[in-house]
Tab-separated table of C-alpha atoms in Angstrom:
chain	number	residue	atom	x	y	z
A	2	MET	CA	242.685	54.388	131.456
A	3	ALA	CA	242.871	57.763	129.954
A	4	GLN	CA	245.417	56.306	127.575
A	5	GLN	CA	242.976	53.390	126.410
A	6	GLU	CA	240.103	55.897	125.457
A	7	LEU	CA	239.710	56.929	121.849
A	8	GLN	CA	240.338	60.369	121.171
A	9	ARG	CA	237.411	62.668	120.444
A	10	GLY	CA	239.104	64.601	117.783
A	11	LEU	CA	236.101	64.943	115.300
A	12	GLU	CA	234.386	68.295	114.937
A	13	ASN	CA	230.975	68.746	113.620
A	14	ARG	CA	232.167	69.692	110.104
A	15	HIS	CA	234.107	66.324	110.175
A	16	VAL	CA	231.037	64.344	111.170
A	17	GLN	CA	228.724	66.165	108.536
A	18	LEU	CA	231.243	65.407	105.739
A	19	ILE	CA	231.757	61.811	106.891
A	20	ALA	CA	228.081	61.401	106.693
A	21	ILE	CA	228.031	62.933	102.920
A	22	GLY	CA	231.204	60.830	102.065
A	23	GLY	CA	229.130	57.646	103.267
A	24	THR	CA	226.229	58.475	101.126
A	25	ILE	CA	228.500	59.231	97.981
A	26	GLY	CA	230.831	56.533	96.911
A	27	THR	CA	231.720	54.045	94.183
A	28	GLY	CA	228.360	52.565	94.274
A	29	LEU	CA	227.092	55.881	92.665
A	30	PHE	CA	230.018	56.912	90.416
A	31	LEU	CA	230.669	53.257	89.182
A	32	GLY	CA	227.724	51.151	90.053
A	33	SER	CA	224.912	53.517	88.783
A	34	GLY	CA	225.738	52.563	85.177
A	35	LYS	CA	225.066	48.940	85.747
A	36	ALA	CA	221.977	49.822	87.847
A	37	ILE	CA	220.617	52.153	85.152
A	38	GLN	CA	220.909	49.416	82.625
A	39	LEU	CA	219.051	46.715	84.880
A	40	ALA	CA	216.171	49.162	85.801
A	41	GLY	CA	216.250	51.918	83.323
A	42	PRO	CA	214.540	55.364	84.770
A	43	SER	CA	212.947	53.158	87.654
A	44	ILE	CA	216.235	53.254	89.264
A	45	ILE	CA	215.228	56.469	90.780
A	46	ILE	CA	212.444	54.801	92.696
A	47	ALA	CA	214.878	51.987	93.752
A	48	TYR	CA	217.177	54.694	95.373
A	49	LEU	CA	214.243	56.235	97.018
A	50	ILE	CA	213.013	53.044	98.563
A	51	ILE	CA	216.447	51.864	99.852
A	52	GLY	CA	217.288	55.496	100.791
A	53	ILE	CA	214.170	55.599	102.972
A	54	ALA	CA	214.927	52.209	104.541
A	55	ILE	CA	218.679	53.291	105.397
A	56	PHE	CA	217.172	56.442	106.950
A	57	PHE	CA	214.963	54.395	109.547
A	58	VAL	CA	217.946	52.367	110.127
A	59	MET	CA	220.165	55.333	111.032
A	60	ARG	CA	217.488	56.897	113.245
A	61	ALA	CA	217.300	53.779	115.221
A	62	LEU	CA	221.060	53.738	115.574
A	63	GLY	CA	221.265	57.262	116.674
A	64	GLU	CA	218.643	56.624	119.444
A	65	LEU	CA	220.533	53.516	120.487
A	66	LEU	CA	224.021	55.362	120.562
A	67	LEU	CA	222.807	58.420	122.613
A	68	SER	CA	220.886	56.117	125.010
A	69	LYS	CA	224.105	55.048	126.608
A	70	ALA	CA	227.222	57.147	126.729
A	71	GLY	CA	229.563	54.230	126.827
A	72	TYR	CA	228.616	52.715	123.208
A	73	GLN	CA	231.485	52.961	120.814
A	74	SER	CA	230.261	50.618	118.241
A	75	PHE	CA	227.638	48.156	116.935
A	76	THR	CA	229.125	45.389	118.964
A	77	ASP	CA	228.525	47.161	122.035
A	78	ILE	CA	224.743	47.621	121.215
A	79	ALA	CA	224.415	44.038	120.123
A	80	GLU	CA	225.972	42.744	123.328
A	81	ASP	CA	223.523	44.640	125.522
A	82	TYR	CA	220.407	43.526	123.754
A	83	LEU	CA	221.308	40.158	121.775
A	84	GLY	CA	224.082	38.792	123.970
A	85	PRO	CA	227.674	38.107	123.428
A	86	ARG	CA	227.398	35.697	120.703
A	87	ALA	CA	225.534	38.303	118.437
A	88	ALA	CA	228.004	40.922	119.360
A	89	PHE	CA	230.928	38.490	118.368
A	90	VAL	CA	229.149	37.740	114.895
A	91	THR	CA	228.078	41.435	114.305
A	92	GLY	CA	231.430	42.943	115.155
A	93	TRP	CA	233.358	40.594	113.035
A	94	THR	CA	230.949	40.663	110.336
A	95	TYR	CA	231.154	44.480	110.260
A	96	TRP	CA	234.903	44.244	109.943
A	97	PHE	CA	234.578	41.902	107.130
A	98	CYS	CA	232.141	44.077	105.439
A	99	TRP	CA	234.600	46.951	105.364
A	100	ILE	CA	237.569	44.738	104.481
A	101	MET	CA	235.558	43.354	101.348
A	102	THR	CA	234.577	46.907	100.368
A	103	ALA	CA	237.953	48.468	100.977
A	104	MET	CA	239.710	45.726	98.945
A	105	ALA	CA	237.597	46.329	95.932
A	106	ASP	CA	238.031	50.282	96.434
A	107	VAL	CA	242.136	49.991	96.858
A	108	ILE	CA	242.100	47.808	93.698
A	109	ALA	CA	240.094	50.571	91.750
A	110	VAL	CA	242.737	52.963	92.808
A	111	GLY	CA	245.189	51.010	90.950
A	112	VAL	CA	243.277	50.809	87.990
A	113	TYR	CA	242.269	54.508	87.946
A	114	VAL	CA	245.973	55.653	88.190
A	115	GLN	CA	246.729	53.422	85.154
A	116	TYR	CA	244.594	56.052	83.198
A	117	TRP	CA	247.417	58.504	83.441
A	118	PHE	CA	250.562	56.172	84.144
A	119	ASP	CA	251.547	53.086	82.650
A	120	ILE	CA	252.820	51.366	85.858
A	121	PRO	CA	251.945	48.030	87.611
A	122	GLN	CA	248.595	48.186	89.245
A	123	TRP	CA	249.944	47.090	92.661
A	124	VAL	CA	252.277	50.104	92.970
A	125	PRO	CA	249.562	52.905	93.405
A	126	GLU	CA	247.647	50.453	95.475
A	127	MET	CA	250.450	49.938	98.090
A	128	ILE	CA	251.362	53.751	97.776
A	129	CYS	CA	247.693	54.650	98.601
A	130	LEU	CA	247.586	52.064	101.625
A	131	ILE	CA	250.861	53.390	103.080
A	132	ILE	CA	249.960	57.083	102.795
A	133	LEU	CA	246.443	56.503	104.307
A	134	LEU	CA	247.907	54.246	107.124
A	135	GLY	CA	250.440	57.006	108.101
A	136	LEU	CA	247.869	59.537	108.443
A	137	ASN	CA	245.482	57.388	110.334
A	138	LEU	CA	248.151	56.495	112.695
A	139	LEU	CA	248.728	60.207	113.665
A	140	THR	CA	245.421	61.586	115.003
A	141	VAL	CA	241.798	60.835	114.291
A	142	LYS	CA	241.561	64.445	113.056
A	143	ASN	CA	243.590	63.553	110.055
A	144	PHE	CA	240.918	61.046	109.154
A	145	GLY	CA	238.297	63.685	109.461
A	146	GLU	CA	240.288	66.145	107.471
A	147	LEU	CA	240.749	63.537	104.612
A	148	GLU	CA	237.150	62.722	104.544
A	149	PHE	CA	236.422	66.516	104.645
A	150	TRP	CA	238.205	67.123	101.386
A	151	PHE	CA	237.326	63.762	99.702
A	152	ALA	CA	233.651	64.365	100.349
A	153	LEU	CA	233.959	68.033	99.021
A	154	ILE	CA	235.371	66.876	95.573
A	155	LYS	CA	232.531	64.568	95.390
A	156	VAL	CA	229.942	67.402	96.343
A	157	VAL	CA	231.444	69.822	93.699
A	158	THR	CA	231.276	67.215	91.071
A	159	ILE	CA	227.685	66.458	91.564
A	160	LEU	CA	226.837	70.153	91.927
A	161	ALA	CA	228.498	70.695	88.662
A	162	LEU	CA	226.599	67.967	86.885
A	163	ILE	CA	223.143	69.019	88.367
A	164	GLY	CA	224.017	72.661	87.466
A	165	ILE	CA	224.983	71.940	83.950
A	166	GLY	CA	221.961	69.796	83.599
A	167	ILE	CA	219.655	72.527	84.564
A	168	ILE	CA	221.154	75.070	82.108
A	169	LEU	CA	220.999	72.527	79.306
A	170	LEU	CA	217.519	71.880	80.061
A	171	VAL	CA	216.729	75.592	80.059
A	172	ILE	CA	218.488	76.285	76.645
A	173	GLY	CA	217.207	73.047	75.133
A	174	PHE	CA	220.931	71.929	74.437
A	175	LYS	CA	221.216	69.324	71.675
A	176	THR	CA	223.700	66.512	72.135
A	177	ASP	CA	224.742	63.601	69.879
A	178	THR	CA	221.808	61.783	71.227
A	179	GLY	CA	219.112	64.395	70.924
A	180	ILE	CA	217.734	67.312	72.919
A	181	VAL	CA	218.315	67.427	76.551
A	182	THR	CA	214.734	67.227	77.955
A	183	VAL	CA	212.924	65.582	80.963
A	184	LYS	CA	211.013	63.404	78.588
A	185	ASN	CA	214.188	61.395	78.118
A	186	ILE	CA	213.187	59.805	81.423
A	187	TRP	CA	209.995	58.083	80.022
A	188	GLU	CA	210.268	58.346	76.133
A	189	HIS	CA	212.656	55.221	75.746
A	190	GLY	CA	210.571	52.313	76.882
A	191	GLY	CA	208.911	53.847	79.903
A	192	ILE	CA	209.748	54.051	83.545
A	193	PHE	CA	210.115	50.280	83.805
A	194	PRO	CA	211.748	49.388	80.195
A	195	HIS	CA	212.642	45.925	81.627
A	196	GLY	CA	209.568	45.408	83.652
A	197	ILE	CA	209.491	44.831	87.441
A	198	SER	CA	212.103	41.969	87.209
A	199	GLY	CA	214.882	44.567	86.046
A	200	PHE	CA	213.707	47.056	88.776
A	201	LEU	CA	214.100	44.537	91.529
A	202	LEU	CA	217.315	43.171	90.306
A	203	SER	CA	218.919	46.680	90.641
A	204	PHE	CA	218.317	46.655	94.432
A	205	GLN	CA	221.587	44.769	95.113
A	206	MET	CA	223.764	47.458	93.374
A	207	VAL	CA	221.588	50.190	95.242
A	208	VAL	CA	222.050	48.741	98.468
A	209	PHE	CA	225.896	48.704	97.886
A	210	ALA	CA	225.825	52.289	96.877
A	211	PHE	CA	224.547	53.266	100.423
A	212	VAL	CA	227.084	50.901	102.399
A	213	GLY	CA	229.156	53.064	104.632
A	214	VAL	CA	226.383	55.571	105.487
A	215	GLU	CA	226.350	54.096	109.090
A	216	LEU	CA	229.835	55.207	109.323
A	217	VAL	CA	228.553	58.128	111.336
A	218	GLY	CA	227.603	55.810	114.022
A	219	VAL	CA	231.068	54.193	114.290
A	220	SER	CA	232.509	57.765	114.640
A	221	ALA	CA	230.131	58.636	117.339
A	222	ALA	CA	232.754	57.582	120.196
A	223	GLU	CA	235.183	60.165	118.581
A	224	THR	CA	233.090	63.096	118.335
A	225	SER	CA	233.418	66.293	120.538
A	226	ASP	CA	229.670	66.733	121.161
A	227	PRO	CA	227.754	63.369	120.106
A	228	GLU	CA	224.402	64.614	121.516
A	229	LYS	CA	224.364	67.577	118.963
A	230	ASN	CA	226.391	66.049	116.009
A	231	ILE	CA	225.034	62.601	115.550
A	232	PRO	CA	221.305	63.857	115.249
A	233	SER	CA	222.290	66.631	112.881
A	234	ALA	CA	224.189	64.226	110.707
A	235	ILE	CA	221.516	61.607	110.603
A	236	ASN	CA	218.483	64.103	109.993
A	237	LYS	CA	220.233	65.417	106.916
A	238	ILE	CA	220.504	62.018	105.247
A	239	PRO	CA	217.157	62.260	103.506
A	240	LEU	CA	218.090	65.587	101.901
A	241	ARG	CA	221.470	64.220	100.902
A	242	ILE	CA	219.830	61.093	99.211
A	243	LEU	CA	217.304	63.237	97.444
A	244	PHE	CA	219.984	65.701	96.190
A	245	PHE	CA	223.090	63.547	95.500
A	246	TYR	CA	221.405	60.266	94.362
A	247	VAL	CA	217.984	61.295	92.860
A	248	GLY	CA	219.097	64.569	91.651
A	249	ALA	CA	222.124	63.266	89.992
A	250	ILE	CA	220.473	60.438	88.337
A	251	ILE	CA	217.561	62.513	87.036
A	252	ALA	CA	220.165	65.168	85.707
A	253	LEU	CA	221.904	62.000	83.914
A	254	LEU	CA	218.677	60.684	82.426
A	255	CYS	CA	217.547	64.158	81.253
A	256	ILE	CA	220.861	64.950	79.400
A	257	SER	CA	221.166	61.569	77.845
A	258	PRO	CA	218.573	58.605	77.207
A	259	TRP	CA	219.224	55.687	79.687
A	260	THR	CA	219.756	53.523	76.705
A	261	GLU	CA	222.933	55.575	75.701
A	262	LEU	CA	224.612	54.780	79.100
A	263	SER	CA	226.854	51.701	79.373
A	264	ALA	CA	227.208	49.432	82.414
A	265	ASN	CA	230.797	49.136	81.843
A	266	GLU	CA	231.541	52.882	82.176
A	267	SER	CA	230.797	55.712	84.624
A	268	PRO	CA	227.710	57.469	83.419
A	269	PHE	CA	229.186	60.591	84.724
A	270	VAL	CA	232.052	60.377	82.286
A	271	LYS	CA	229.702	59.663	79.393
A	272	THR	CA	227.488	62.552	80.251
A	273	PHE	CA	230.047	65.307	80.729
A	274	SER	CA	231.513	64.107	77.207
A	275	LEU	CA	228.085	64.503	75.541
A	276	VAL	CA	227.808	67.974	76.791
A	277	GLY	CA	231.346	68.776	75.139
A	278	ILE	CA	233.589	69.069	77.979
A	279	PRO	CA	236.967	67.638	76.366
A	280	ILE	CA	238.745	66.763	79.816
A	281	ALA	CA	235.657	65.208	80.983
A	282	ALA	CA	237.266	61.537	81.200
A	283	GLY	CA	240.066	62.861	83.058
A	284	VAL	CA	238.148	65.102	85.633
A	285	ILE	CA	235.804	62.181	86.270
A	286	ASN	CA	238.456	59.743	86.589
A	287	PHE	CA	240.132	61.946	89.128
A	288	VAL	CA	236.792	62.223	91.127
A	289	VAL	CA	236.316	58.381	91.014
A	290	LEU	CA	239.944	58.004	92.148
A	291	THR	CA	239.402	60.063	95.178
A	292	SER	CA	235.943	58.465	95.759
A	293	ALA	CA	237.849	54.928	96.035
A	294	ALA	CA	240.574	56.403	98.148
A	295	SER	CA	237.791	57.922	100.445
A	296	ALA	CA	236.132	54.448	100.654
A	297	CYS	CA	239.386	52.895	101.419
A	298	ASN	CA	240.075	55.494	104.101
A	299	SER	CA	236.638	55.055	105.702
A	300	GLY	CA	237.356	51.081	105.572
A	301	MET	CA	240.579	51.499	107.507
A	302	PHE	CA	239.045	53.751	109.949
A	303	SER	CA	236.070	51.647	110.787
A	304	THR	CA	237.732	48.371	110.690
A	305	SER	CA	240.456	49.501	113.143
A	306	ARG	CA	237.811	50.876	115.470
A	307	ILE	CA	235.741	47.637	115.347
A	308	LEU	CA	239.041	45.715	116.119
A	309	PHE	CA	239.662	48.133	119.106
A	310	SER	CA	236.107	47.287	120.516
A	311	LEU	CA	236.279	43.517	119.933
A	312	GLY	CA	239.607	43.475	121.872
A	313	GLY	CA	238.035	45.582	124.586
A	314	ASN	CA	235.169	43.158	124.897
A	315	LYS	CA	237.412	40.227	125.021
A	316	GLN	CA	235.966	39.033	121.516
A	317	ALA	CA	239.399	39.378	119.774
A	318	PRO	CA	243.023	39.288	121.112
A	319	SER	CA	243.599	42.104	123.734
A	320	PHE	CA	246.337	43.613	121.830
A	321	PHE	CA	243.739	45.104	119.533
A	322	SER	CA	242.559	47.237	122.406
A	323	LYS	CA	245.761	48.918	122.778
A	324	LEU	CA	246.113	52.564	121.730
A	325	ASN	CA	249.139	54.699	120.540
A	326	LYS	CA	250.181	57.858	122.074
A	327	HIS	CA	247.749	59.705	119.876
A	328	HIS	CA	244.893	57.547	121.247
A	329	VAL	CA	244.576	55.612	117.890
A	330	PRO	CA	244.133	51.949	117.647
A	331	ARG	CA	247.405	51.241	115.975
A	332	ASN	CA	247.459	47.345	116.129
A	333	GLY	CA	244.002	47.396	114.502
A	334	LEU	CA	245.052	49.738	111.782
A	335	LEU	CA	248.220	47.670	111.079
A	336	VAL	CA	246.345	44.440	110.808
A	337	SER	CA	243.456	45.590	108.666
A	338	THR	CA	246.076	47.279	106.263
A	339	LEU	CA	248.016	44.068	106.031
A	340	VAL	CA	244.911	42.182	105.224
A	341	LEU	CA	243.984	44.827	102.505
A	342	SER	CA	247.555	44.790	100.930
A	343	ALA	CA	247.426	41.104	100.798
A	344	GLY	CA	243.978	41.139	99.179
A	345	ALA	CA	245.072	43.903	96.659
A	346	LEU	CA	248.252	41.767	95.463
A	347	LEU	CA	246.148	38.642	95.184
A	348	SER	CA	243.180	40.171	93.387
A	349	LYS	CA	245.412	40.853	90.360
A	350	LEU	CA	245.163	37.140	89.513
A	351	ILE	CA	241.422	37.094	90.029
A	352	PRO	CA	238.884	37.582	86.977
A	353	GLU	CA	236.820	40.661	86.678
A	354	GLN	CA	233.828	38.939	87.945
A	355	ALA	CA	235.419	38.752	91.226
A	356	PHE	CA	234.686	42.510	92.087
A	357	GLY	CA	230.875	41.721	91.502
A	358	VAL	CA	231.234	38.893	94.080
A	359	VAL	CA	233.202	41.028	96.660
A	360	THR	CA	230.755	43.823	96.412
A	361	THR	CA	227.630	41.468	96.635
A	362	ILE	CA	229.033	39.950	99.695
A	363	SER	CA	229.761	43.397	101.226
A	364	ALA	CA	225.973	44.209	100.731
A	365	ILE	CA	224.644	41.028	102.193
A	366	CYS	CA	226.920	41.435	105.259
A	367	PHE	CA	225.759	45.160	105.515
A	368	ILE	CA	222.264	43.932	105.461
A	369	TRP	CA	223.059	41.720	108.323
A	370	VAL	CA	224.603	44.579	110.485
A	371	TRP	CA	221.566	46.722	109.666
A	372	GLY	CA	219.219	44.201	110.496
A	373	VAL	CA	220.739	43.533	113.846
A	374	LEU	CA	220.578	47.221	114.569
A	375	LEU	CA	216.887	47.335	113.855
A	376	ILE	CA	216.315	44.233	116.023
A	377	CYS	CA	218.395	45.734	118.928
A	378	HIS	CA	216.081	48.747	118.711
A	379	ILE	CA	213.002	46.697	119.081
A	380	LYS	CA	214.518	45.017	122.138
A	381	TYR	CA	215.478	48.353	123.466
A	382	LYS	CA	212.066	49.872	123.189
A	383	LYS	CA	210.571	46.890	124.763
A	384	THR	CA	213.025	46.385	127.646
A	385	GLN	CA	214.074	49.986	128.282
A	386	PRO	CA	211.012	51.981	128.003
A	387	GLU	CA	212.365	54.520	130.545
A	388	LEU	CA	215.207	55.202	128.424
A	389	HIS	CA	213.047	55.440	125.334
A	390	ALA	CA	210.546	57.765	127.094
A	391	LYS	CA	213.215	60.446	127.971
A	392	SER	CA	215.313	60.055	124.727
A	393	LYS	CA	215.594	63.420	122.950
A	394	PHE	CA	216.220	61.583	119.532
A	395	LYS	CA	213.254	58.969	119.284
A	396	ALA	CA	213.314	56.907	116.233
A	397	PRO	CA	209.771	57.530	114.347
A	398	PHE	CA	207.103	54.863	113.668
A	399	THR	CA	208.812	52.141	115.624
A	400	PRO	CA	208.640	49.194	116.110
A	401	PHE	CA	206.279	48.919	113.009
A	402	VAL	CA	208.881	50.484	110.596
A	403	ASN	CA	211.565	48.163	111.921
A	404	TYR	CA	209.625	45.087	110.959
A	405	VAL	CA	208.749	46.596	107.450
A	406	VAL	CA	212.527	47.395	106.953
A	407	LEU	CA	213.682	43.904	107.934
A	408	ALA	CA	211.058	42.395	105.578
A	409	LEU	CA	212.621	44.521	102.898
A	410	PHE	CA	215.934	43.300	103.517
A	411	ALA	CA	214.678	39.641	103.579
A	412	PHE	CA	213.113	40.509	100.283
A	413	ILE	CA	216.206	41.853	98.724
A	414	LEU	CA	218.236	38.546	99.826
A	415	VAL	CA	215.629	36.462	97.984
A	416	ILE	CA	215.822	38.620	94.890
A	417	MET	CA	219.549	37.798	94.861
A	418	LEU	CA	218.957	34.248	94.398
A	419	PHE	CA	217.440	34.833	90.973
A	420	ALA	CA	220.342	36.772	89.530
A	421	ASP	CA	223.350	34.806	88.050
A	422	GLU	CA	225.859	37.469	89.291
A	423	THR	CA	224.605	37.571	92.858
A	424	ARG	CA	223.646	33.897	93.470
A	425	PRO	CA	227.184	32.464	94.115
A	426	ALA	CA	227.887	35.185	96.673
A	427	LEU	CA	224.597	34.682	98.315
A	428	LEU	CA	225.104	31.048	98.688
A	429	LEU	CA	228.945	31.476	99.852
A	430	THR	CA	228.373	34.045	102.544
A	431	PRO	CA	226.573	31.906	105.026
A	432	LEU	CA	230.139	30.075	105.234
A	433	TRP	CA	231.330	33.299	106.971
A	434	PHE	CA	228.727	32.919	109.629
A	435	VAL	CA	229.218	29.315	110.146
A	436	LEU	CA	233.202	30.039	110.625
A	437	LEU	CA	232.232	32.716	113.357
A	438	TYR	CA	229.783	30.315	115.077
A	439	ILE	CA	232.546	27.734	115.346
A	440	LEU	CA	235.234	30.340	116.501
A	441	TYR	CA	232.852	31.721	119.178
A	442	THR	CA	232.079	28.060	120.403
A	443	LEU	CA	235.768	27.304	120.466
A	444	LYS	CA	236.471	30.532	122.435
A	445	LYS	CA	233.736	29.718	124.965
A	446	LYS	CA	235.420	26.433	125.572
A	447	GLY	CA	238.787	28.056	125.915
A	448	THR	CA	240.281	26.448	122.813
A	449	VAL	CA	241.173	29.828	121.362
A	450	ASN	CA	241.819	33.147	122.881
């Protein structure tokens, strides 16, 4: 049995940086340009609202994970409180979330490498997947080390942006678009330049910016001291949101009016160019490249662990529950990488709009997973009052806040119906849940294994 236990090779610094990496990704570096164009300066408020909601989801997840030592993933929690069908749907949906997200990120790797080298897009994509697969097959510590350095690059970049912004504010630096000032936040059409509609339509991209923050929960089974490391990582999320999202966006908007930023390019590239750093485009392109590779790395890690859990719970073929000599779920890693490589190769034939569809589907499915966690916590508090009473990491303001966040998620899904870009994905995504329902029914009847 020892062979079939995941290795606890993640140290506290790994968990802390995984949590940071989960809160800084392509949604910030790439998606913030589009979000700013939709909402204007009110995007700051959107990040705060969704960030607070995600924090309450994470507190609920933290209490649930620490309530039972055997929990290794969301599926275990869903199985206990919502039954095997919910566990089956949630487990496979979480796998699907990360497959969709990682597909988009590995495609992005190919695009970013073309900035320097005129080679076919699929070449760097496949090289990236092979390297990440090889490192992940060795030990879980390799995953932790990769995320540690990937996250460090992101942190240094945002620190540099905020530091430069403060200096330029103090000296009253003048760019091609005017003087660097906090007045840029409200002097170009106000805080809500496109009204409440633009503000609400930005929520989808903001939600996508936070996907992956719950990865600290998936890694809980592989920490050396979960009772200490998980609460520490989760409690620091609000400060990270304030600093890395709100702080970075405020710096961007002070340096340059939001009207000068484009939805089709990274606002970070634009901002560094405005302050006269000649290699800005190359530097930020490298940062975004590592960010995409980091997200793909996280996707490979999480999908393999979800398949391991599904296999162990007899909700997927049993060969997914096998580990290699390094206590890593090799079969899950290989299958997930194979799916990713097929998606990366096929995606070259799909129009550019496909990226928006993929990220929207990913955001919708993540909302499902987060919602299931909140519902599980409501049932946990109601049916296991003794566990809640002795918990050292109680989620605050429950169950009231759970219902508030669930209502917010439902509201965001309704908003997606009113945007041309998100409506097709929203209407297509239910087909995934229908497919899972059919598969589970066939499985119960013994038609499929």
